[in-house]
Amino acid sequence: MFIPLHDANSLKHIRLQYITLAILLANVVIFIMMAADAGSQATVYGLGYVPAVVHDVAELPPHLVILPEGFTYVTYAFLHGDFFHLAGNMLFLWVFGDNVEDALGHFRFLLFYCACAAAGAAFHGMLAPGSEIPLVGASGAIAGIVAAYLILHPRVKVWVLAFGRIPLRIPAFVPLILWVGFQVLMLSVGDDSNISWATHVGGILCGALLIVILKRPEVPLFDRRIVMPAAVETGEVETSPPQKRSPRWGRQ
């Protein structure tokens, strides 16, 4: 419904969102490597999240095992099925990730990203524990970022393409609330597509919780302004008591 393009929201606590950029670069490089690798399907099973394997319902053949299955709660988020899958996730990361990283700090943002990815996989596995289809894509982590941005900056103006073609500059809460609501709706109606709406909802819930816990203490929620005393804002300190003024008498 809405494709995000740009937000006018400058960084306030960090100079460069290098964790966001590193995650984006890692996803792109891994996608290119897998596209050039004839054995990438084996990588999908080895690094993707397979609920049946994690829940001990099934077992991977030994030649497909790359890492212990617990690592796949995060590694799946660095794999993508096709270019449009990758491009959509990375666009959301590019537009919204920098301000979430700014609010959390670099290290906590990395933890946040991995935790949202893991929560998305866990919720997907909870609803489909016997599935032998590998889950791939950064959507769980991206959903967490969307939820965090919505809580931090609902009133910031963002440029979006409405219905993929109409450019609009609107408050962030409009497209983001609609996006979150759509994920919940699609999960509740039981859509038969190959999209894991449960992963998105798990990431949303995790992101909404963690942004409140992990954000910098001085970062307000919902675009509230931190009110500072005037002397602090201007750097002026009053050094002498105010002078009393003599009363003025006017004529009646």
Tab-separated table of N, CA, C and O in Angstrom, residues 130-196:
chain	number	residue	atom	x	y	z
A	130	GLY	N	5.610	-28.010	12.885
A	130	GLY	CA	5.942	-29.153	12.043
A	130	GLY	C	6.354	-28.804	10.626
A	130	GLY	O	6.609	-29.691	9.806
A	131	SER	N	6.456	-27.506	10.321
A	131	SER	CA	6.794	-27.082	8.966
A	131	SER	C	8.242	-27.446	8.627
A	131	SER	O	9.152	-27.181	9.402
A	132	GLU	N	8.428	-28.036	7.457
A	132	GLU	CA	9.774	-28.375	6.987
A	132	GLU	C	10.259	-27.412	5.916
A	132	GLU	O	11.291	-27.637	5.279
A	133	ILE	N	9.526	-26.323	5.721
A	133	ILE	CA	9.908	-25.309	4.740
A	133	ILE	C	10.827	-24.297	5.410
A	133	ILE	O	10.464	-23.715	6.445
A	134	PRO	N	12.003	-24.042	4.867
A	134	PRO	CA	12.909	-23.066	5.500
A	134	PRO	C	12.325	-21.656	5.461
A	134	PRO	O	11.803	-21.212	4.440
A	135	LEU	N	12.418	-20.983	6.578
A	135	LEU	CA	12.026	-19.580	6.667
A	135	LEU	C	13.254	-18.727	6.373
A	135	LEU	O	14.310	-18.912	6.982
A	136	VAL	N	13.131	-17.777	5.427
A	136	VAL	CA	14.244	-16.887	5.100
A	136	VAL	C	13.719	-15.463	4.970
A	136	VAL	O	12.538	-15.240	4.691
A	137	GLY	N	14.606	-14.495	5.171
A	137	GLY	CA	14.247	-13.097	4.989
A	137	GLY	C	14.372	-12.289	6.268
A	137	GLY	O	14.204	-12.817	7.377
A	138	ALA	N	14.639	-11.008	6.110
A	138	ALA	CA	14.847	-10.109	7.246
A	138	ALA	C	13.555	-9.503	7.762
A	138	ALA	O	13.587	-8.590	8.599
A	139	SER	N	12.410	-10.001	7.313
A	139	SER	CA	11.141	-9.340	7.623
A	139	SER	C	10.847	-9.256	9.110
A	139	SER	O	10.254	-8.278	9.577
A	140	GLY	N	11.217	-10.263	9.895
A	140	GLY	CA	10.972	-10.205	11.332
A	140	GLY	C	11.727	-9.065	11.982
A	140	GLY	O	11.179	-8.300	12.786
A	141	ALA	N	13.010	-8.932	11.630
A	141	ALA	CA	13.820	-7.837	12.164
A	141	ALA	C	13.315	-6.484	11.672
A	141	ALA	O	13.257	-5.508	12.436
A	142	ILE	N	12.939	-6.408	10.408
A	142	ILE	CA	12.432	-5.152	9.844
A	142	ILE	C	11.112	-4.762	10.509
A	142	ILE	O	10.856	-3.582	10.771
A	143	ALA	N	10.270	-5.745	10.799
A	143	ALA	CA	9.002	-5.466	11.481
A	143	ALA	C	9.263	-4.864	12.853
A	143	ALA	O	8.537	-3.965	13.298
A	144	GLY	N	10.300	-5.353	13.536
A	144	GLY	CA	10.668	-4.769	14.818
A	144	GLY	C	11.107	-3.325	14.686
A	144	GLY	O	10.776	-2.471	15.528
A	145	ILE	N	11.848	-3.021	13.630
A	145	ILE	CA	12.286	-1.645	13.374
A	145	ILE	C	11.087	-0.744	13.083
A	145	ILE	O	11.019	0.392	13.569
A	146	VAL	N	10.139	-1.246	12.306
A	146	VAL	CA	8.935	-0.457	12.010
A	146	VAL	C	8.181	-0.131	13.296
A	146	VAL	O	7.750	1.014	13.515
A	147	ALA	N	8.009	-1.128	14.169
A	147	ALA	CA	7.304	-0.901	15.430
A	147	ALA	C	8.047	0.117	16.293
A	147	ALA	O	7.433	1.001	16.903
A	148	ALA	N	9.371	-0.007	16.342
A	148	ALA	CA	10.171	0.931	17.139
A	148	ALA	C	10.059	2.342	16.599
A	148	ALA	O	9.903	3.310	17.367
A	149	TYR	N	10.144	2.506	15.286
A	149	TYR	CA	10.051	3.835	14.678
A	149	TYR	C	8.675	4.444	14.945
A	149	TYR	O	8.553	5.642	15.212
A	150	LEU	N	7.644	3.631	14.869
A	150	LEU	CA	6.293	4.114	15.123
A	150	LEU	C	6.153	4.639	16.543
A	150	LEU	O	5.495	5.655	16.779
A	151	ILE	N	6.790	3.988	17.499
A	151	ILE	CA	6.728	4.418	18.894
A	151	ILE	C	7.612	5.649	19.127
A	151	ILE	O	7.267	6.539	19.902
A	152	LEU	N	8.724	5.726	18.430
A	152	LEU	CA	9.641	6.853	18.611
A	152	LEU	C	9.193	8.100	17.864
A	152	LEU	O	9.205	9.206	18.403
A	153	HIS	N	8.835	7.946	16.585
A	153	HIS	CA	8.658	9.112	15.707
A	153	HIS	C	7.366	9.044	14.888
A	153	HIS	O	7.396	9.108	13.650
A	154	PRO	N	6.223	8.944	15.535
A	154	PRO	CA	4.979	8.826	14.746
A	154	PRO	C	4.631	10.080	13.950
A	154	PRO	O	3.929	9.998	12.944
A	155	ARG	N	5.130	11.251	14.383
A	155	ARG	CA	4.732	12.503	13.725
A	155	ARG	C	5.738	13.009	12.701
A	155	ARG	O	5.485	14.025	12.042
A	156	VAL	N	6.857	12.344	12.563
A	156	VAL	CA	7.842	12.752	11.560
A	156	VAL	C	7.261	12.553	10.164
A	156	VAL	O	6.617	11.534	9.880
A	157	LYS	N	7.481	13.515	9.282
A	157	LYS	CA	6.957	13.415	7.920
A	157	LYS	C	7.857	12.498	7.074
A	157	LYS	O	9.084	12.609	7.109
A	158	VAL	N	7.230	11.604	6.345
A	158	VAL	CA	7.964	10.690	5.465
A	158	VAL	C	7.380	10.777	4.053
A	158	VAL	O	6.183	10.993	3.868
A	159	TRP	N	8.279	10.622	3.088
A	159	TRP	CA	7.840	10.526	1.691
A	159	TRP	C	7.555	9.051	1.384
A	159	TRP	O	8.368	8.180	1.676
A	160	VAL	N	6.385	8.784	0.826
A	160	VAL	CA	6.017	7.421	0.456
A	160	VAL	C	5.412	7.430	-0.947
A	160	VAL	O	4.972	8.474	-1.443
A	161	LEU	N	5.416	6.260	-1.559
A	161	LEU	CA	4.650	6.057	-2.784
A	161	LEU	C	3.374	5.315	-2.407
A	161	LEU	O	3.418	4.144	-2.013
A	162	ALA	N	2.253	6.008	-2.481
A	162	ALA	CA	0.975	5.375	-2.176
A	162	ALA	C	0.542	4.525	-3.366
A	162	ALA	O	0.548	4.989	-4.511
A	163	PHE	N	0.192	3.268	-3.074
A	163	PHE	CA	-0.203	2.318	-4.112
A	163	PHE	C	0.877	2.157	-5.176
A	163	PHE	O	0.599	1.862	-6.339
A	164	GLY	N	2.127	2.413	-4.770
A	164	GLY	CA	3.260	2.202	-5.652
A	164	GLY	C	3.474	3.248	-6.711
A	164	GLY	O	4.380	3.116	-7.535
A	165	ARG	N	2.689	4.347	-6.690
A	165	ARG	CA	2.845	5.314	-7.786
A	165	ARG	C	2.573	6.766	-7.400
A	165	ARG	O	2.957	7.684	-8.123
A	166	ILE	N	1.899	7.031	-6.281
A	166	ILE	CA	1.531	8.405	-5.938
A	166	ILE	C	2.443	8.894	-4.817
A	166	ILE	O	2.361	8.400	-3.686
A	167	PRO	N	3.340	9.869	-5.072
A	167	PRO	CA	4.214	10.373	-4.003
A	167	PRO	C	3.442	11.245	-3.024
A	167	PRO	O	2.706	12.158	-3.417
A	168	LEU	N	3.610	10.948	-1.737
A	168	LEU	CA	2.950	11.707	-0.686
A	168	LEU	C	3.940	11.965	0.442
A	168	LEU	O	4.804	11.137	0.721
A	169	ARG	N	3.787	13.103	1.106
A	169	ARG	CA	4.568	13.386	2.310
A	169	ARG	C	3.586	13.455	3.471
A	169	ARG	O	2.793	14.384	3.578
A	170	ILE	N	3.620	12.443	4.333
A	170	ILE	CA	2.617	12.292	5.374
A	170	ILE	C	3.290	11.910	6.691
A	170	ILE	O	4.433	11.428	6.697
A	171	PRO	N	2.606	12.103	7.818
A	171	PRO	CA	3.181	11.668	9.102
A	171	PRO	C	3.432	10.163	9.108
A	171	PRO	O	2.646	9.383	8.547
A	172	ALA	N	4.507	9.758	9.753
A	172	ALA	CA	4.913	8.357	9.719
A	172	ALA	C	3.853	7.425	10.274
A	172	ALA	O	3.747	6.266	9.844
A	173	PHE	N	3.054	7.894	11.229
A	173	PHE	CA	2.090	6.977	11.840
A	173	PHE	C	1.044	6.483	10.842
A	173	PHE	O	0.481	5.395	11.031
A	174	VAL	N	0.787	7.246	9.791
A	174	VAL	CA	-0.243	6.829	8.831
A	174	VAL	C	0.168	5.547	8.109
A	174	VAL	O	-0.539	4.524	8.196
A	175	PRO	N	1.290	5.519	7.383
A	175	PRO	CA	1.645	4.275	6.702
A	175	PRO	C	2.071	3.162	7.661
A	175	PRO	O	1.795	1.988	7.391
A	176	LEU	N	2.692	3.520	8.772
A	176	LEU	CA	3.212	2.476	9.653
A	176	LEU	C	2.102	1.775	10.432
A	176	LEU	O	2.147	0.553	10.612
A	177	ILE	N	1.105	2.515	10.892
A	177	ILE	CA	-0.027	1.870	11.566
A	177	ILE	C	-0.786	0.982	10.583
A	177	ILE	O	-1.193	-0.138	10.927
A	178	LEU	N	-0.953	1.465	9.358
A	178	LEU	CA	-1.620	0.642	8.354
A	178	LEU	C	-0.812	-0.614	8.050
A	178	LEU	O	-1.375	-1.703	7.885
A	179	TRP	N	0.519	-0.472	7.996
A	179	TRP	CA	1.371	-1.635	7.728
A	179	TRP	C	1.265	-2.651	8.861
A	179	TRP	O	1.092	-3.849	8.618
A	180	VAL	N	1.351	-2.184	10.097
A	180	VAL	CA	1.247	-3.084	11.245
A	180	VAL	C	-0.123	-3.760	11.276
A	180	VAL	O	-0.235	-4.973	11.473
A	181	GLY	N	-1.165	-2.981	11.067
A	181	GLY	CA	-2.516	-3.539	11.066
A	181	GLY	C	-2.703	-4.587	9.990
A	181	GLY	O	-3.384	-5.608	10.205
A	182	PHE	N	-2.091	-4.363	8.830
A	182	PHE	CA	-2.217	-5.320	7.726
A	182	PHE	C	-1.564	-6.652	8.082
A	182	PHE	O	-2.099	-7.717	7.754
A	183	GLN	N	-0.421	-6.603	8.765
A	183	GLN	CA	0.250	-7.846	9.159
A	183	GLN	C	-0.628	-8.653	10.120
A	183	GLN	O	-0.752	-9.879	9.985
A	184	VAL	N	-1.207	-7.961	11.091
A	184	VAL	CA	-2.071	-8.639	12.063
A	184	VAL	C	-3.305	-9.211	11.374
A	184	VAL	O	-3.735	-10.345	11.650
A	185	LEU	N	-3.883	-8.435	10.461
A	185	LEU	CA	-5.068	-8.891	9.733
A	185	LEU	C	-4.763	-10.145	8.920
A	185	LEU	O	-5.516	-11.128	8.960
A	186	MET	N	-3.664	-10.128	8.189
A	186	MET	CA	-3.336	-11.274	7.338
A	186	MET	C	-3.030	-12.519	8.171
A	186	MET	O	-3.338	-13.627	7.769
A	187	LEU	N	-2.431	-12.320	9.342
A	187	LEU	CA	-2.194	-13.467	10.216
A	187	LEU	C	-3.516	-14.032	10.728
A	187	LEU	O	-3.705	-15.249	10.771
A	188	SER	N	-4.453	-13.158	11.081
A	188	SER	CA	-5.719	-13.609	11.660
A	188	SER	C	-6.614	-14.318	10.650
A	188	SER	O	-7.370	-15.225	11.013
A	189	VAL	N	-6.526	-13.929	9.366
A	189	VAL	CA	-7.398	-14.566	8.361
A	189	VAL	C	-6.785	-15.842	7.786
A	189	VAL	O	-7.433	-16.556	7.030
A	190	GLY	N	-5.524	-16.119	8.131
A	190	GLY	CA	-4.915	-17.363	7.680
A	190	GLY	C	-4.621	-17.387	6.193
A	190	GLY	O	-5.025	-18.311	5.488
A	191	ASP	N	-3.903	-16.385	5.715
A	191	ASP	CA	-3.549	-16.297	4.290
A	191	ASP	C	-2.728	-17.510	3.857
A	191	ASP	O	-1.890	-18.022	4.606
A	192	ASP	N	-2.958	-17.991	2.628
A	192	ASP	CA	-2.283	-19.194	2.138
A	192	ASP	C	-1.018	-18.907	1.333
A	192	ASP	O	-0.444	-19.819	0.739
A	193	SER	N	-0.566	-17.639	1.295
A	193	SER	CA	0.623	-17.325	0.517
A	193	SER	C	1.866	-17.842	1.226
A	193	SER	O	1.814	-18.369	2.345
A	194	ASN	N	3.021	-17.690	0.562
A	194	ASN	CA	4.268	-18.165	1.167
A	194	ASN	C	4.912	-17.114	2.075
A	194	ASN	O	6.066	-17.245	2.453
A	195	ILE	N	4.155	-16.083	2.436
A	195	ILE	CA	4.637	-15.062	3.372
A	195	ILE	C	4.300	-15.491	4.791
A	195	ILE	O	3.159	-15.876	5.083
A	196	SER	N	5.268	-15.422	5.675
A	196	SER	CA	5.032	-15.767	7.079
A	196	SER	C	4.606	-14.518	7.840
A	196	SER	O	5.430	-13.755	8.335
